[in-house]
Each structure stands twice: as structure tokens, then as C-alpha cells.
XYZ file of C-alpha atoms in Angstrom:
529
model
C -119.105 -67.730 151.192
C -115.536 -66.649 151.606
C -114.780 -67.732 148.094
C -117.537 -65.452 146.762
C -116.856 -62.535 149.035
C -115.685 -60.195 146.271
C -118.715 -60.943 144.109
C -121.018 -60.503 147.076
C -119.492 -57.104 147.883
C -119.932 -55.998 144.263
C -123.556 -57.192 144.263
C -124.190 -55.483 147.610
C -122.795 -52.220 146.247
C -124.955 -52.546 143.073
C -128.032 -53.323 145.196
C -127.338 -50.310 147.361
C -127.119 -48.037 144.309
C -130.271 -49.550 142.849
C -132.104 -49.122 146.178
C -130.953 -45.493 146.312
C -132.233 -44.864 142.810
C -135.579 -46.486 143.607
C -135.844 -44.423 146.813
C -135.315 -41.224 144.833
C -137.899 -42.336 142.289
C -140.475 -43.092 145.041
C -139.730 -39.757 146.697
C -140.185 -37.962 143.370
C -143.525 -39.691 142.846
C -144.630 -38.773 146.362
C -143.806 -35.085 145.786
C -145.212 -35.085 142.230
C -141.791 -33.797 141.208
C -140.185 -33.202 137.799
C -136.680 -33.408 136.491
C -135.196 -29.875 136.265
C -133.598 -28.370 133.180
C -129.937 -27.718 133.958
C -128.308 -24.485 132.801
C -124.612 -23.952 132.246
C -124.452 -20.798 134.391
C -125.360 -19.899 137.955
C -129.053 -19.100 137.758
C -132.531 -20.409 138.609
C -136.055 -20.117 137.246
C -138.358 -22.137 139.469
C -142.007 -22.348 138.446
C -144.565 -22.989 141.179
C -141.960 -24.429 143.531
C -143.128 -26.039 146.805
C -141.009 -26.611 149.894
C -140.784 -30.429 150.159
C -141.317 -30.459 153.950
C -144.529 -28.441 153.741
C -145.966 -30.631 150.955
C -149.670 -29.839 150.339
C -149.706 -26.965 152.838
C -147.087 -25.064 150.827
C -148.142 -22.122 148.667
C -146.216 -22.442 145.342
C -143.737 -19.650 144.630
C -142.057 -18.486 141.436
C -138.361 -17.699 141.876
C -135.985 -16.147 139.330
C -132.349 -15.238 139.831
C -129.218 -14.865 137.720
C -130.871 -14.023 134.416
C -132.433 -10.512 134.484
C -130.989 -9.687 137.941
C -128.382 -11.067 140.369
C -129.714 -9.675 143.665
C -133.299 -10.019 144.955
C -134.453 -7.975 147.985
C -137.583 -9.453 149.603
C -139.598 -7.232 151.967
C -142.894 -7.717 153.775
C -144.502 -8.403 157.142
C -143.432 -11.041 159.632
C -144.863 -14.551 159.151
C -145.597 -13.543 155.607
C -143.545 -16.294 153.974
C -140.239 -14.483 153.276
C -138.123 -17.057 155.075
C -139.993 -19.971 153.497
C -139.336 -18.506 150.046
C -135.656 -18.116 150.939
C -135.360 -21.713 152.145
C -137.282 -22.993 149.096
C -134.696 -21.429 146.798
C -131.813 -23.023 148.674
C -133.306 -26.506 148.975
C -134.299 -26.556 145.275
C -130.660 -25.953 144.278
C -129.350 -28.615 146.663
C -131.964 -31.179 145.572
C -131.219 -30.661 141.867
C -127.447 -30.948 142.417
C -128.026 -34.102 144.466
C -129.820 -35.816 141.608
C -133.355 -35.396 142.948
C -136.395 -34.198 141.046
C -137.906 -30.865 142.038
C -141.387 -30.380 143.554
C -142.121 -27.733 140.914
C -143.701 -27.442 137.471
C -142.143 -29.116 134.467
C -139.572 -26.881 132.742
C -138.094 -25.357 135.915
C -134.430 -24.429 135.403
C -131.516 -24.763 137.824
C -127.950 -23.612 137.161
C -124.724 -24.911 138.619
C -123.773 -23.191 141.900
C -120.378 -24.121 143.391
C -121.311 -22.893 146.877
C -124.544 -22.214 148.746
C -124.125 -19.830 151.715
C -126.936 -19.134 154.201
C -127.527 -16.940 157.208
C -130.985 -17.833 158.417
C -132.582 -17.783 161.886
C -131.644 -16.423 165.295
C -128.197 -17.744 166.205
C -127.979 -15.880 169.554
C -125.415 -17.681 171.771
C -125.299 -17.160 175.545
C -122.124 -19.237 175.913
C -120.223 -17.183 173.361
C -121.844 -13.940 174.579
C -122.994 -13.196 171.073
C -126.188 -11.205 170.397
C -128.498 -11.814 167.481
C -126.790 -9.061 165.517
C -123.310 -10.344 166.355
C -124.082 -13.930 165.361
C -125.393 -12.736 162.007
C -122.295 -10.625 161.437
C -119.960 -13.566 162.129
C -121.655 -15.619 159.404
C -121.815 -12.708 156.966
C -118.099 -11.889 157.383
C -117.238 -15.513 156.471
C -119.660 -15.433 153.508
C -118.201 -12.190 152.125
C -114.722 -13.726 152.250
C -115.717 -16.834 150.237
C -118.572 -15.800 147.886
C -117.965 -15.460 144.122
C -119.756 -15.391 140.769
C -120.941 -18.994 141.080
C -122.154 -18.672 144.685
C -125.735 -18.577 145.970
C -126.095 -16.406 149.082
C -129.290 -16.519 151.185
C -129.572 -13.862 153.931
C -132.565 -13.709 156.244
C -133.490 -10.424 157.992
C -130.287 -8.726 156.894
C -129.209 -5.945 159.318
C -131.689 -6.909 162.052
C -130.930 -6.834 165.760
C -129.397 -3.361 165.905
C -130.337 0.291 165.371
C -132.607 0.436 162.313
C -130.730 3.295 160.687
C -127.335 1.710 161.149
C -128.664 -1.753 160.393
C -130.135 -0.532 157.090
C -126.855 1.147 156.151
C -124.867 -2.037 156.957
C -127.321 -4.169 155.018
C -126.979 -1.955 151.947
C -123.172 -2.025 152.044
C -123.164 -5.848 152.394
C -125.498 -6.218 149.399
C -123.295 -3.865 147.383
C -120.230 -5.977 148.152
C -121.895 -9.269 147.236
C -123.310 -7.658 144.118
C -119.857 -6.398 143.077
C -118.279 -9.892 143.204
C -121.146 -11.315 141.089
C -122.679 -13.506 143.787
C -126.343 -14.468 143.303
C -128.053 -13.139 146.431
C -131.540 -13.318 147.961
C -132.000 -11.202 151.104
C -135.084 -10.622 153.266
C -135.449 -7.416 155.293
C -137.818 -4.966 156.989
C -135.825 -1.886 156.026
C -137.585 0.394 153.553
C -134.203 1.928 152.631
C -133.289 -1.300 150.868
C -136.309 -0.916 148.617
C -134.774 2.292 147.250
C -131.444 0.506 146.883
C -133.084 -2.002 144.507
C -134.615 0.805 142.467
C -131.256 2.605 142.006
C -128.975 -0.321 141.139
C -128.725 -2.353 137.911
C -129.427 -6.076 138.119
C -131.048 -5.625 141.564
C -134.755 -6.310 141.938
C -137.391 -5.832 144.604
C -139.809 -8.539 145.718
C -142.417 -8.874 148.442
C -144.762 -11.353 150.060
C -148.382 -10.426 149.457
C -150.538 -9.214 152.381
C -154.332 -9.111 152.270
C -155.337 -5.802 153.893
C -158.962 -6.972 154.214
C -158.341 -10.203 156.125
C -155.111 -8.920 157.718
C -153.443 -12.154 156.664
C -150.524 -12.868 154.377
C -151.218 -14.832 151.187
C -147.666 -16.229 151.102
C -147.392 -15.389 147.405
C -144.008 -14.060 146.324
C -144.353 -11.033 144.030
C -141.151 -10.246 142.115
C -140.851 -6.627 140.963
C -143.055 -5.217 143.725
C -141.598 -3.895 147.056
C -143.428 -4.772 150.266
C -145.218 -2.454 152.692
C -145.382 -2.743 156.474
C -149.165 -2.174 156.579
C -148.765 -1.188 160.242
C -151.310 1.650 160.208
C -153.968 -0.437 158.386
C -153.455 -3.373 160.692
C -153.658 -1.230 163.870
C -156.787 0.526 162.650
C -158.576 -2.738 161.778
C -157.611 -4.252 165.117
C -159.382 -1.391 166.942
C -156.752 1.247 167.648
C -158.540 4.613 167.825
C -158.447 6.480 164.579
C -157.057 9.634 166.190
C -154.030 7.659 167.322
C -153.452 6.317 163.846
C -153.726 9.802 162.390
C -151.353 11.141 165.057
C -148.853 8.440 164.196
C -148.951 9.424 160.555
C -148.045 12.988 161.554
C -144.725 11.771 162.905
C -143.742 10.568 159.445
C -141.703 12.879 157.249
C -143.126 14.215 154.032
C -140.697 12.024 152.112
C -141.772 8.940 154.013
C -145.438 9.731 153.373
C -144.813 10.269 149.656
C -142.848 7.043 149.368
C -145.523 5.159 151.289
C -148.248 6.628 149.073
C -146.249 5.858 145.946
C -145.729 2.277 146.997
C -149.398 1.928 147.867
C -150.407 3.161 144.386
C -147.764 0.961 142.801
C -149.034 -2.094 144.659
C -152.600 -1.299 143.671
C -151.587 -0.902 140.000
C -149.608 -4.116 140.193
C -152.593 -5.977 141.575
C -154.776 -4.655 138.779
C -152.124 -5.624 136.240
C -151.895 -9.117 137.752
C -155.666 -9.478 137.598
C -155.696 -8.320 133.985
C -152.824 -10.632 133.179
C -154.590 -13.588 134.793
C -157.742 -12.741 132.849
C -155.709 -12.449 129.651
C -154.100 -15.803 130.317
C -157.513 -17.337 130.941
C -158.895 -15.781 127.740
C -155.836 -16.957 125.814
C -156.354 -20.468 127.145
C -160.030 -20.353 126.166
C -159.055 -19.070 122.723
C -156.506 -21.857 122.399
C -159.068 -24.492 123.340
C -161.569 -23.008 120.901
C -158.923 -22.901 118.209
C -158.065 -26.571 118.811
C -161.772 -27.432 118.799
C -162.440 -25.681 115.486
C -159.229 -27.003 113.946
C -160.366 -30.500 114.896
C -163.821 -29.816 113.460
C -162.250 -28.394 110.278
C -159.999 -31.435 109.977
C -162.939 -33.823 110.442
C -165.020 -31.874 107.917
C -162.138 -31.947 105.447
C -161.840 -35.712 105.935
C -165.585 -36.166 105.457
C -165.455 -33.972 102.357
C -162.588 -35.971 100.888
C -164.383 -39.209 101.756
C -167.587 -37.997 100.065
C -165.690 -36.766 97.004
C -163.765 -40.030 96.797
C -166.993 -42.025 97.070
C -168.671 -39.819 94.471
C -165.645 -40.183 92.209
C -165.762 -43.972 92.507
C -169.474 -44.008 91.753
C -168.955 -41.674 88.775
C -166.165 -43.906 87.448
C -168.415 -46.964 87.785
C -171.237 -45.159 85.932
C -168.871 -43.985 83.185
C -167.413 -47.474 82.824
C -170.887 -49.008 82.677
C -172.019 -46.435 80.121
C -168.887 -47.021 78.051
C -169.418 -50.780 78.061
C -173.072 -50.332 77.093
C -172.124 -47.884 74.349
C -169.438 -50.224 72.991
C -171.931 -53.118 73.034
C -174.513 -50.992 71.197
C -171.942 -49.849 68.625
C -170.854 -53.429 68.051
C -174.424 -54.522 67.549
C -175.016 -51.621 65.122
C -171.893 -52.483 63.169
C -172.924 -56.115 62.859
C -176.422 -55.048 61.815
C -175.071 -52.519 59.307
C -172.597 -55.083 57.951
C -175.400 -57.575 57.388
C -177.560 -54.940 55.750
C -174.671 -53.735 53.554
C -173.851 -57.303 52.555
C -177.496 -57.863 51.574
C -177.545 -54.627 49.575
C -174.397 -55.620 47.721
C -175.769 -59.116 47.078
C -178.915 -57.601 45.643
C -176.833 -55.242 43.478
C -174.718 -58.134 42.195
C -177.773 -60.201 41.403
C -179.338 -57.260 39.601
C -176.121 -56.718 37.622
C -176.079 -60.387 36.648
C -179.644 -60.183 35.423
C -178.832 -57.059 33.387
C -175.755 -58.743 31.884
C -177.817 -61.786 30.971
C -180.471 -59.616 29.324
C -177.774 -57.622 27.526
C -176.108 -60.795 26.307
C -179.391 -62.005 24.835
C -179.881 -58.682 23.041
C -176.348 -58.819 21.620
C -176.850 -62.365 20.425
C -180.021 -61.353 18.632
C -178.346 -58.318 17.093
C -175.460 -60.267 15.476
C -176.375 -62.203 12.237
C -175.561 -65.834 12.005
C -173.192 -65.282 9.102
C -170.927 -63.110 11.205
C -169.961 -66.131 13.221
C -168.385 -67.735 10.238
C -166.523 -64.580 9.390
C -163.123 -64.160 7.755
C -159.751 -64.452 9.454
C -158.806 -60.871 10.303
C -155.637 -59.346 9.046
C -155.163 -56.497 11.487
C -157.138 -56.088 14.734
C -157.441 -52.991 16.908
C -157.971 -52.753 20.682
C -161.631 -52.978 21.610
C -162.637 -54.820 18.431
C -164.965 -57.760 18.919
C -163.875 -61.166 17.655
C -165.218 -64.720 17.633
C -163.215 -67.776 18.837
C -164.575 -70.845 16.983
C -162.417 -73.148 19.045
C -164.189 -72.065 22.261
C -167.458 -71.011 20.632
C -167.107 -67.672 22.535
C -166.980 -63.998 21.673
C -164.235 -61.827 23.014
C -162.720 -58.350 22.949
C -159.240 -57.510 21.703
C -157.120 -56.061 24.507
C -153.886 -55.608 22.598
C -153.100 -55.597 18.862
C -151.455 -58.599 17.263
C -147.747 -58.919 17.879
C -144.874 -60.054 15.696
C -145.620 -63.698 16.495
C -149.238 -63.307 15.324
C -150.880 -63.619 18.773
C -153.608 -61.352 20.102
C -154.555 -60.751 23.779
C -158.292 -61.265 24.070
C -160.688 -60.783 27.049
C -163.217 -63.639 27.043
C -165.688 -63.082 29.863
C -163.461 -62.867 32.946
C -160.445 -64.532 31.307
C -157.521 -62.942 29.473
C -155.843 -65.227 26.922
C -153.361 -64.993 24.047
C -154.847 -66.485 20.883
C -153.137 -66.993 17.459
C -154.577 -64.589 14.900
C -155.552 -67.444 12.569
C -157.882 -68.867 15.253
C -159.949 -65.668 15.404
C -162.842 -64.531 13.247
C -163.833 -60.946 12.748
C -167.374 -60.061 13.730
C -168.589 -57.954 10.885
C -171.459 -56.235 12.682
C -170.825 -54.594 16.012
C -172.573 -51.889 17.905
C -171.648 -48.310 17.194
C -168.428 -47.540 18.932
C -166.894 -50.882 18.093
C -167.673 -52.625 21.335
C -170.596 -54.687 22.682
C -172.251 -53.762 26.006
C -171.254 -57.086 27.592
C -167.633 -56.669 26.627
C -167.604 -53.021 27.753
C -168.930 -53.842 31.268
C -166.443 -56.654 31.780
C -163.529 -54.581 30.471
C -164.329 -51.533 32.651
C -164.756 -53.606 35.817
C -161.528 -55.494 35.113
C -159.634 -52.228 34.655
C -161.071 -50.605 37.834
C -160.557 -53.395 40.410
C -157.137 -53.944 41.990
C -155.607 -57.340 42.653
C -154.901 -56.386 46.279
C -156.579 -54.586 49.180
C -154.561 -52.742 51.870
C -156.221 -53.035 55.304
C -153.386 -51.664 57.418
C -154.362 -48.976 59.944
C -158.061 -50.007 60.041
C -159.979 -51.351 63.042
C -161.112 -54.942 62.653
C -164.798 -54.049 62.131
C -164.012 -51.455 59.463
C -161.514 -53.787 57.772
C -164.058 -56.613 57.530
C -166.568 -54.252 55.840
C -163.907 -53.357 53.261
C -163.050 -57.033 52.720
C -166.709 -57.908 52.136
C -167.170 -55.162 49.526
C -163.856 -55.960 47.838
C -164.612 -59.677 47.469
C -167.922 -58.836 45.803
C -166.224 -56.397 43.389
C -163.446 -58.864 42.627
C -165.931 -61.610 41.923
C -167.919 -59.285 39.652
C -164.726 -58.331 37.824
C -163.908 -61.992 37.297
C -160.679 -62.016 39.314
C -159.530 -65.506 40.294
C -157.020 -64.531 42.986
C -156.532 -61.490 45.204
C -154.206 -60.371 48.017
C -155.357 -58.939 51.361
C -152.632 -56.841 53.057
C -153.216 -56.802 56.809
C -149.672 -56.369 58.082
C -147.916 -58.408 60.762
C -148.319 -56.371 63.986
C -149.962 -58.243 66.855
C -151.810 -60.573 64.499
C -155.261 -59.466 65.689
C -156.295 -58.073 62.306
C -154.948 -61.158 60.470
C -156.978 -63.512 62.727
C -160.125 -61.411 62.267
C -159.715 -61.520 58.452
C -159.084 -65.288 58.415
C -162.118 -65.878 60.607
C -164.200 -63.807 58.175
C -162.863 -65.698 55.137
C -163.600 -69.096 56.631
C -166.764 -70.428 55.013
C -167.252 -67.268 52.908
C -169.423 -67.862 49.810
C -166.913 -66.055 47.517
C -163.812 -67.788 48.881
C -162.526 -71.091 47.584
C -159.412 -71.140 49.777
C -156.881 -68.797 51.357
C -153.335 -68.950 52.694
C -150.594 -66.726 54.080
C -148.255 -65.160 51.572
C -145.053 -66.935 50.686
C -141.555 -65.532 50.331
C -141.813 -62.636 47.881
C -145.589 -62.312 48.387
C -145.428 -60.457 51.743
C -145.150 -63.377 54.144
C -147.295 -63.256 57.298
C -148.411 -59.719 56.466
C -150.476 -60.866 53.423
C -153.276 -63.390 52.880
C -153.710 -64.777 49.338
C -157.348 -65.611 48.522
C -158.546 -67.926 45.718
C -162.049 -66.880 44.701
C -164.789 -69.429 44.051
């Protein structure tokens, strides 16, 4: 153990400190105490403070000092609680500066006092031949010599034990001295003269312990701002002293004393009414606060429910709108497919009807031309639109361009344009008025109107496919052998839709993407059947 002595001493010291801290914590819990709020100046504001030795029997007191006033003069009857209030103030300061919690409400404030001076109790000494008055004076003389701005001075029954008039005068001069050096002083007294002193000095305040005139008992409540009354006449009367004696005693009082006593009585009564009104106002304010919290909570819950209902309704509305949109899109798609089929059938019928008319017209033309016209002469000069016969092909045609310097003529034969030497042509002597047969005129007009390419860029797939279907029919009718569909590159969606439509189409022989110079991936070249 000797080798570990130093460590053991350190551990013992730490355990002692820890035990002390735990003891303070248990004591705080026992007293239901709170940590005070420390102020940087010498002052106190104790809310509902209880003397720790009285515990549950203590009546809580409110004590203020050092803020609005520096000196507090407490008056009132004996056994009314003046001394307990005085001791409560002192022990609260000492407990706070010793690191203990205070048996008071949360938020109580304690300042830093460098000294705490007290003169409390009867220190009469037979051995030293000192009377009650003398013993008090010895303490007070020492206190006056040491007290300063950061001192707390507690004086009980100041000026007692001597002639009341002289004692009151001495008490007032002592309070003036302590007040002049800035000491924070609480003094208890019976002298009514000191009540006037508090009224006529700045930063000096009266206080009293409350006395119930009905029960003739003190309530032990400390009332700051209200001077105390002796209540001697009321007490004597209620205890059975004949009324004539009480009235006679009042006659010995001076007019000034009677006026002051009456004024203080009225003041006390007004103060009690004010306190009652204040308590009622506090209660009403608390009720209003609770109601406000209740309705704010209800309003918050209603707002939450409202938001929840609106959010739910919004979700349901979005689901309905989405469902309706999907149904509408499905219906539109079905209508488009149906319309496309119907349009394709209408165009097919129109094409078939046109074919039948062309066939009929061709038969009429053949009947209208004499046989000898077929073996006509070789023409010398041909004009555009003039009908000729090609013996080599046994076909009639229409001149598209006059003969050139090499003796060739561009002729439209059915759906084909060819260059034919002039010597291989025969003039048809008889033609219809206007110089052109009906068959040739239909083929020529259709060939001139139809384009060799169709631009689908900017169209939706459904609309583009309708255009492709119509264009293929027109191109077939015009006798075109090859066409270009311009769908652009983009995302490729339109190109894939067009290719899917072309696959297996009755008018399409084959198709491919454009080569270099033809538009590349942005163009599909279609060979018609």
C-alpha cells in the first residue's frame, strides 16, 4: 500500500469531492430546489423562497433588493414572520454562493455579495453587563465600519430596547448611513417613524408581514411596497377589551397619528383589493393562455386534416385525370386506325373507279381512230401534246418535247417517258379536238402534278402514315416507279413507323435508306410495284 499511497490519496480526494457533489444533489432534490441565476451586481430577486429548515411548514416569500431599491424596511406585529423573512434572505445568498441550489422557484436571481452582516436576536450578556440595546449597538457599530456597496446587511428590530422616540431616531440615522455607502439593507422594526422614512427617501422601500384582522393571526406573507400596522386597537377589541377603553385609548393619539393610521388603513385595504384583482387577472390570463393553446392546437390539427384531405383529393383527381387521358388516347388511336382503314378503302375504290374509266376511255379512243392512221407517215415536225404511234412497241404516245437537233423526241407512253428517234414515229392523222386524247391527257396531268418525294418532317407518326398511304396511291396512279420519303433523322421513331408501314404494302416492291447524296438515314427510297 505504501507504494500506492499517492494514488490512494488522490483517489480519496476525488471520492470526497464526488461524495460532496452527490450530497448537494440529494439535498437539492429533497428541498425541490433550483439552480439560481447569478447576476453580476449585488442584488437578489427570490421568487417563492422557503427557509430550508422550515421545509413544508414555511410560507413562501418574494424578496427583492438591489434593483429598484437598496434598503427595505419591514414592519408588522410580533411573531408575524419578519425575522423569518430576514433570515431567508441571508441564507439564500449564502447557499447560492456555496454552490447549493435554492428552495425557490426556477428563475430566482442572486447577485454577488462580498460580505453578509447580520444583527439578529437578543444578545443580552450578563457577564459583559450589556443590555439588549447595548449588544445590538456593538454589532451595528462594527457593521457600519465595514459595510460597502457589495455588502448585505440584515438588521432585526433595529433601535429596540431603548426609549421608542430615541430608538426610532437612532434607527433612522443608521439606515441613512448604510444607505449612503450603498449597502443593501433589510431592517425589521416596530417604529412607525421608519415608515415615513421609506416614503421620503429614494431607493428605500416599505414592506410588511400580512396580518388577518378577522382571525387575529399573521399570514406570514411578505408584502413589499406596503407598510405594516400594529393592529393593537383591533386586537384588543376582539379579545374582549371594553369598547369604551379602546375609544379612550384612541383619544390619546395625536391628530397626525390618527390621520397616518387612517391613511395606512385605507392604503392597506386598497392594496388588498389590488392584490385580489391582480390575482384574478393572473388567473384569467392563465385561463386565456390555456384556451389560446387549446384553440391553436385545434387550428393546427384542422389545418393538418385540411391539407391531408386536399392532398388525398388531389391524388384522386390526378388518378382520374390520368385514367381519362389514357382512355382518351386509346379512343383517339382506335379512331385514327379506323379512319385510316376507311380512308384507304375510299382511295382504293377511287383508284379502281379511275382505272375502269381509263379502260373505257381507251376503248373509245381506239374505236375513234381509223385503222389507216396507224400506218401513217413519218412526221417532219412534231409539237408538244401531239399524239404519235410507235410501231416498234405497238403503242400510242404523246409528245412531251419537240424534236431536237439529233432527231429524237421525248414521248410519254403510258407511265413511261422515253426518247425515240423521229423516224420510228408515225403521225396519227385523226385526233380529238384540242390535239390530245383523253387517255394521254389524264396520264400527262397526273404525272405533272405528283412529286417524286414526300416530306414528312414535323408530323406525328399517325398523321405521317396517312400522308404516306395517300401519296403511294397517287404515285402509283401517276405511274411513278420510284419515290423518296423524307422523314428526317431525329430519334428514329418516325423512320421506324414508316418502315413498318411499308413492309408488306401492296404498292411497295422494296425500300431502302438513302445513300450518300440521297439524304442518308433521313430519307427512305421506295420502289413501287
